mmCIF file of C-alpha atoms in Angstrom:
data_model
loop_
_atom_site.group_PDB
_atom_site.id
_atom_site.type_symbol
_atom_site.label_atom_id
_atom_site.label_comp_id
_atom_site.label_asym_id
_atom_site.label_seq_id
_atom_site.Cartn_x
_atom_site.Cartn_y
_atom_site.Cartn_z
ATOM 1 C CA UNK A 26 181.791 107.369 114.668
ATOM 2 C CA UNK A 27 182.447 106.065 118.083
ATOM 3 C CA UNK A 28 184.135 103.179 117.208
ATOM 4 C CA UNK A 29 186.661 105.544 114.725
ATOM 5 C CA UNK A 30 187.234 107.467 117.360
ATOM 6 C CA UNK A 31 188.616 104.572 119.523
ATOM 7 C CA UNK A 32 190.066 102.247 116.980
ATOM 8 C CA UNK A 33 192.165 104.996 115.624
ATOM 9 C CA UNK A 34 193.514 105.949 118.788
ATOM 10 C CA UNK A 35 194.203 102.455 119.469
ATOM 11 C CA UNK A 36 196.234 101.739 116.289
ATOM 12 C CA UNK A 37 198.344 104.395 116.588
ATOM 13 C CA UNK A 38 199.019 103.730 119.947
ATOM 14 C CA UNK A 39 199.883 99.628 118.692
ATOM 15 C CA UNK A 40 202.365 101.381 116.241
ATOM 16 C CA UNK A 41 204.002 103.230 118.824
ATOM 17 C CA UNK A 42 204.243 100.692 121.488
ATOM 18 C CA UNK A 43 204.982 97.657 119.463
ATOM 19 C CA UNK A 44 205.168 97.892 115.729
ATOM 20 C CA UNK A 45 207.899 100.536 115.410
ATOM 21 C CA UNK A 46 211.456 99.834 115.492
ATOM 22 C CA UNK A 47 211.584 101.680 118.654
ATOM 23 C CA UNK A 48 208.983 101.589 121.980
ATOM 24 C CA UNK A 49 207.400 105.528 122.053
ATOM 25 C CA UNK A 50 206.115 105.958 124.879
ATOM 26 C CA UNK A 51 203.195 108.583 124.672
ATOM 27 C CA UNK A 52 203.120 109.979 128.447
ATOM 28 C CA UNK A 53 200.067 112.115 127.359
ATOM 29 C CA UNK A 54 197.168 110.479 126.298
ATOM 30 C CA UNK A 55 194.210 112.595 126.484
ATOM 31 C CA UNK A 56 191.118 114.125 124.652
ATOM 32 C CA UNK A 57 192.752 117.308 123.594
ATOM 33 C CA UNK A 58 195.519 115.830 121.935
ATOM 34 C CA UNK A 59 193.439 113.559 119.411
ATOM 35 C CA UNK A 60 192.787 115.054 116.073
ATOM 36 C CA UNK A 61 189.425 114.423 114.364
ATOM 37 C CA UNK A 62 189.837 114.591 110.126
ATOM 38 C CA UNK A 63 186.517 115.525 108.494
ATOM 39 C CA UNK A 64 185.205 111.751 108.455
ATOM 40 C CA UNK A 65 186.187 111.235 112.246
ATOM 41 C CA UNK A 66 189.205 109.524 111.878
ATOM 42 C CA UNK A 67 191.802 109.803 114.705
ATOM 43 C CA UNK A 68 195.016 110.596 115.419
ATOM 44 C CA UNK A 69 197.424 111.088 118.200
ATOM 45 C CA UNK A 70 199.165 114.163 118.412
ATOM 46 C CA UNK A 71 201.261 116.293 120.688
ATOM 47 C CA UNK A 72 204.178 114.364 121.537
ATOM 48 C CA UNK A 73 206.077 116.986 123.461
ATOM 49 C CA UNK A 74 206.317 114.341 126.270
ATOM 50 C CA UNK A 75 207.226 111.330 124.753
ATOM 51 C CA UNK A 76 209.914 108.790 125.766
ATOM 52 C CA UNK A 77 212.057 106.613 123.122
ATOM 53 C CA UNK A 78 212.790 103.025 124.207
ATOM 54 C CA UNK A 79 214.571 99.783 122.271
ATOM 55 C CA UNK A 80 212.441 96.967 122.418
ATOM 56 C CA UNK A 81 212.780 95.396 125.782
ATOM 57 C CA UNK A 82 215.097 97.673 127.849
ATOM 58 C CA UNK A 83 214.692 98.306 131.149
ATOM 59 C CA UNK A 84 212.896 101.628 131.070
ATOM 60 C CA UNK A 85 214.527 104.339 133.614
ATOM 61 C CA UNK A 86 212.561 106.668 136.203
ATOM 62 C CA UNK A 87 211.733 110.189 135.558
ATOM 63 C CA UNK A 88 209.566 113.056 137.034
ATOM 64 C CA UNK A 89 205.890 112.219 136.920
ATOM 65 C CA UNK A 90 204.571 113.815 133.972
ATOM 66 C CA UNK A 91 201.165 113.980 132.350
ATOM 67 C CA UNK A 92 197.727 115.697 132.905
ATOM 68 C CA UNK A 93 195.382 115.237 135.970
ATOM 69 C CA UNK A 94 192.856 112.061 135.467
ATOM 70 C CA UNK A 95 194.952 110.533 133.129
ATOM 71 C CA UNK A 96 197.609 109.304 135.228
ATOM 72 C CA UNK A 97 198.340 105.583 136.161
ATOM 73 C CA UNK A 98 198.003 105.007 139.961
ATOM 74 C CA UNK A 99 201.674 103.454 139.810
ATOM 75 C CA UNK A 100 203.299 106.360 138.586
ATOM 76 C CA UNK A 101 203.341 107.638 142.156
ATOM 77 C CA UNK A 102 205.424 105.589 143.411
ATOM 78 C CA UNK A 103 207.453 104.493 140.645
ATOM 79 C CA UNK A 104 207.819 107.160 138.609
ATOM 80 C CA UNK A 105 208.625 105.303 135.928
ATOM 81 C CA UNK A 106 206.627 105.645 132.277
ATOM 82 C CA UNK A 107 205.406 102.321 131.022
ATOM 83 C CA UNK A 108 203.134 101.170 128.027
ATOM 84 C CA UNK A 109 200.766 100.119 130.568
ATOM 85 C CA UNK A 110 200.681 103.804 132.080
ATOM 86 C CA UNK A 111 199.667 104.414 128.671
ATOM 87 C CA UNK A 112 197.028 102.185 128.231
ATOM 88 C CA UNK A 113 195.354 103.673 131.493
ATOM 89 C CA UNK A 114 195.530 107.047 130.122
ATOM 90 C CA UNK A 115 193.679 105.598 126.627
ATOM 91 C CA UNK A 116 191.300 103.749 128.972
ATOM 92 C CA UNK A 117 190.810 106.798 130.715
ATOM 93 C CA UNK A 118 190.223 108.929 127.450
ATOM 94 C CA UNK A 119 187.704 105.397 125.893
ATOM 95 C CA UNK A 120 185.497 106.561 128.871
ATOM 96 C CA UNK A 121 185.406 110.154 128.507
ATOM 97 C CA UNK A 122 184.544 109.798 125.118
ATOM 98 C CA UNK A 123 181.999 107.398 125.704
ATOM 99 C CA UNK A 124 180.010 109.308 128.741
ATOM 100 C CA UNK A 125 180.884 112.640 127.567
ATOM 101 C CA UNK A 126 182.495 113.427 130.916
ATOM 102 C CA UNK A 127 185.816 114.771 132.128
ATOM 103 C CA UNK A 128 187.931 112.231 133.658
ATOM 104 C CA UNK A 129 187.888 114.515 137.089
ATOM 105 C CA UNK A 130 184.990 116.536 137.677
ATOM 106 C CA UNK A 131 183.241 118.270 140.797
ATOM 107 C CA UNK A 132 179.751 117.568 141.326
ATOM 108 C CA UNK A 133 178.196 120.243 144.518
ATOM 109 C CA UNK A 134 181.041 119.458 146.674
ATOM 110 C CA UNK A 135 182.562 116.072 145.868
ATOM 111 C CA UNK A 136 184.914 115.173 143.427
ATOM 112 C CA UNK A 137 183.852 112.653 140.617
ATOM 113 C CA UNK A 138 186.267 110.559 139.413
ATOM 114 C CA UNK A 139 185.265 109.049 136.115
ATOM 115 C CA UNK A 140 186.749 105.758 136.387
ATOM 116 C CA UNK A 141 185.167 105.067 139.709
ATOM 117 C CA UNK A 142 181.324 106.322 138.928
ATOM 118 C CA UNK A 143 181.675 104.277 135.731
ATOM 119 C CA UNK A 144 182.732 100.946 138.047
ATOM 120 C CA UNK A 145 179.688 101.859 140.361
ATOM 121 C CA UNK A 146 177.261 101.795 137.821
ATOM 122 C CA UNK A 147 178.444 98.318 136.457
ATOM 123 C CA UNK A 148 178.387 96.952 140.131
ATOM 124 C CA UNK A 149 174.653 98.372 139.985
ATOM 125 C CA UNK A 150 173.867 96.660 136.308
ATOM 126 C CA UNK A 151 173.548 99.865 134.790
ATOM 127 C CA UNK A 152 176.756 100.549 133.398
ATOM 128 C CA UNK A 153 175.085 101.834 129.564
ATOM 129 C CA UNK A 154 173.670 104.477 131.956
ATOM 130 C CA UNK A 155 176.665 106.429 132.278
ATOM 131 C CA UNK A 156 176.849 106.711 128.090
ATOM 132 C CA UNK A 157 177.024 110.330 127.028
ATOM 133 C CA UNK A 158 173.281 111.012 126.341
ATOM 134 C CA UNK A 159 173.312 112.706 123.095
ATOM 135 C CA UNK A 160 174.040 109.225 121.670
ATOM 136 C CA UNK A 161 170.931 107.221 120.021
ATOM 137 C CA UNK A 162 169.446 104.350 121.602
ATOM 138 C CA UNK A 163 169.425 101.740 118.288
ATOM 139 C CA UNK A 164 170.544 98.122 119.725
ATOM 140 C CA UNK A 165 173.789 97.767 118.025
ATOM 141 C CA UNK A 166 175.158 100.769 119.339
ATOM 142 C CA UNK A 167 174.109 99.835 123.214
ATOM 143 C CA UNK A 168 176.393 96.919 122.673
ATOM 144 C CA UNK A 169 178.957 98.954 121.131
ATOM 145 C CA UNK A 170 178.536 101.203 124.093
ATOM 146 C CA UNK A 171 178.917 98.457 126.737
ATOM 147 C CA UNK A 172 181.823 96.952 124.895
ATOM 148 C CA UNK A 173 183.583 100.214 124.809
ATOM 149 C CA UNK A 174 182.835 100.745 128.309
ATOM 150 C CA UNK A 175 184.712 97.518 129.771
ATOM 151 C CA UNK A 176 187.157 98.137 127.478
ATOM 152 C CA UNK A 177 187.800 101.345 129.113
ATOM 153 C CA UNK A 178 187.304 99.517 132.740
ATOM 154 C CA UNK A 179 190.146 97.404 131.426
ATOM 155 C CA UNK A 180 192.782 99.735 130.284
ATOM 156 C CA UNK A 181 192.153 101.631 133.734
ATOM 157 C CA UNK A 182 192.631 98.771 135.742
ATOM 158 C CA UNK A 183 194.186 100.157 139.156
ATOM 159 C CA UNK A 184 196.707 97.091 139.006
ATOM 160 C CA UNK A 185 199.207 97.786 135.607
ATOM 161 C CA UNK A 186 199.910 93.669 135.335
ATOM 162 C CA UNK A 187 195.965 93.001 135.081
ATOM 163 C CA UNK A 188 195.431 95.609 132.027
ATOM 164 C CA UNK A 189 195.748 94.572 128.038
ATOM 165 C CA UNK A 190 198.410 95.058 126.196
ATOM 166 C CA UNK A 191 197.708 97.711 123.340
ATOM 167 C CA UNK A 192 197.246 94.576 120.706
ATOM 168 C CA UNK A 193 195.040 92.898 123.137
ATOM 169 C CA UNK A 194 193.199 95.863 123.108
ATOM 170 C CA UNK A 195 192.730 96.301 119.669
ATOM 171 C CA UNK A 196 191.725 92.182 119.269
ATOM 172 C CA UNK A 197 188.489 93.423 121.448
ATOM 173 C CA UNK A 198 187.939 96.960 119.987
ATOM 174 C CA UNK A 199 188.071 94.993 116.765
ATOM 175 C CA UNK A 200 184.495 93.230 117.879
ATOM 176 C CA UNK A 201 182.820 96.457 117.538
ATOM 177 C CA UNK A 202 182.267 95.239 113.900
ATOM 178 C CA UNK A 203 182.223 91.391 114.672
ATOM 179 C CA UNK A 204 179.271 90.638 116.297
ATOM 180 C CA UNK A 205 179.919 87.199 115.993
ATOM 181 C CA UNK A 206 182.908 86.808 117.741
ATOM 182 C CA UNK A 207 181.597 88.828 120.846
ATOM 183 C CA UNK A 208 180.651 85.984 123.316
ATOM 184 C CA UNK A 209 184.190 85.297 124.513
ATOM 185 C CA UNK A 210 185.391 88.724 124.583
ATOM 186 C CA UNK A 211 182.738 89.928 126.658
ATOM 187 C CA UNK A 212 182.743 87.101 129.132
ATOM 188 C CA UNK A 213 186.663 87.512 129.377
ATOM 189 C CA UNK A 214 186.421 91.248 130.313
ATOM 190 C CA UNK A 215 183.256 90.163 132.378
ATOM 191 C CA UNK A 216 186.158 88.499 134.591
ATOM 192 C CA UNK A 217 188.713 91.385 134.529
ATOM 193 C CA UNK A 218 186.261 94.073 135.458
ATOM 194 C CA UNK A 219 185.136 91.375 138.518
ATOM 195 C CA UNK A 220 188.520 91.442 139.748
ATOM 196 C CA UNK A 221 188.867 95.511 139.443
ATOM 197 C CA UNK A 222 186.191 95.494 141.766
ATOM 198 C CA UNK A 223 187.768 93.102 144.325
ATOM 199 C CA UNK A 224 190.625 95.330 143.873
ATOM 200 C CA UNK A 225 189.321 98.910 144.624
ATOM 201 C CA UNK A 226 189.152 98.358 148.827
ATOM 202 C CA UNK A 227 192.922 97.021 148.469
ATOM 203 C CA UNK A 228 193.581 100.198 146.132
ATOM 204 C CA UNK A 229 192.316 102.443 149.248
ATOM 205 C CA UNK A 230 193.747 100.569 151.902
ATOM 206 C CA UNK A 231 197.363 101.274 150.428
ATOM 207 C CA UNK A 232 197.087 104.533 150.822
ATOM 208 C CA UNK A 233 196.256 104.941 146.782
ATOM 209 C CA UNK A 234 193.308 106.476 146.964
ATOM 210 C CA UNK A 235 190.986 107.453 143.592
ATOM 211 C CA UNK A 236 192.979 107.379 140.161
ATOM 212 C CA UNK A 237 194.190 110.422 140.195
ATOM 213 C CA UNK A 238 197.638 111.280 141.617
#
């Protein structure tokens, strides 16, 4: 179910980005607007905010839209919506549904931000800690927990030129069901998540603070 979830996100979000005549970008990317059919399978919805775009134009600026948590750290100063902002929100929304948490929450009186407790616990080796714990324990699905889990780290990268493309994306989410082809995949997003780590005390230093804008 977990890996429905995800994939089917994912694929729709390949079709809007790069296998449709025209770029779409999404803009709101978020639990809520996934629908669940009766045997799990997702879909996108609520497009309200969406932005049309032909294949490599230059996209314009706009006002920052989107919800709380979601939002790409670049679209503060940029303003401008992306495909990559897009992949942070779907990174963003991998790790909610994967620790059963909100992507903002307040814990006595500090503010958890989802994205950053998850990268703490895989600095600490414990990153399958942070899964939501009304999953099971079997094997398969701790890997399949973990692999969903970088891939979030990924797609939430603070720096927009260091996350996956949507395809690339979907070439690891794909693994869930390949356990064969795992070894690289993992030790590639071994190295990403090593350099999001070097990169959160740069993130702070520039004034960017958590994710959330």
């Amino acid at each position: 179910m977990l890996s429905s979830i995800i994939k089917g996100v994912a694929a729709g979000l390949l079709y809007l980005h790069q296998d449709w005549e025209q770029v779409v970008i999404h803009r709101d990317i978020k639990a809520s607007n996934v629908l669940l059919d009766e045997e799990f399978n997702a879909r996108l919805g609520d497009f309200g905010l969406a932005r049309l775009y032909d294949h490599g134009a230059d996209l314009t600026s706009t006002n920052v839209v989107g919800t709380m948590g979601y939002l790409a750290p670049e679209l503060a100063r940029t303003g401008k919506p992306s495909t990559a902002a897009d992949v942070f929100a779907f990174g963003t929304f991998v790790l909610e549904v994967v620790c059963g948490r909100r992507p903002v929450s307040s814990s006595t009186e500090e503010q958890v931000v989802l994205v950053d407790w998850v990268v703490e616990n895989w600095r600490t080796g414990s990153i399958t800690s942070t899964r939501d714990a009304r999953m099971g324990v079997e094997e398969y699905e701790a890997e399949e927990v973990e692999l969903a889990l970088k891939v979030g780290l990924l797609c939430s990268h603070p720096l927009p030129a260091a996350r996956p493309s949507i395809r690339q994306t979907m070439r690891y989410l794909e693994d869930f069901v390949s356990l064969f082809c795992r070894v690289l995949p993992i030790r590639e997003m071994n190295d990403f998540v090593s350099l999001f780590c070097r990169v959160l005390p740069i993130r702070e230093m520039n004034g960017m603070g958590k994710h959330v804008v």
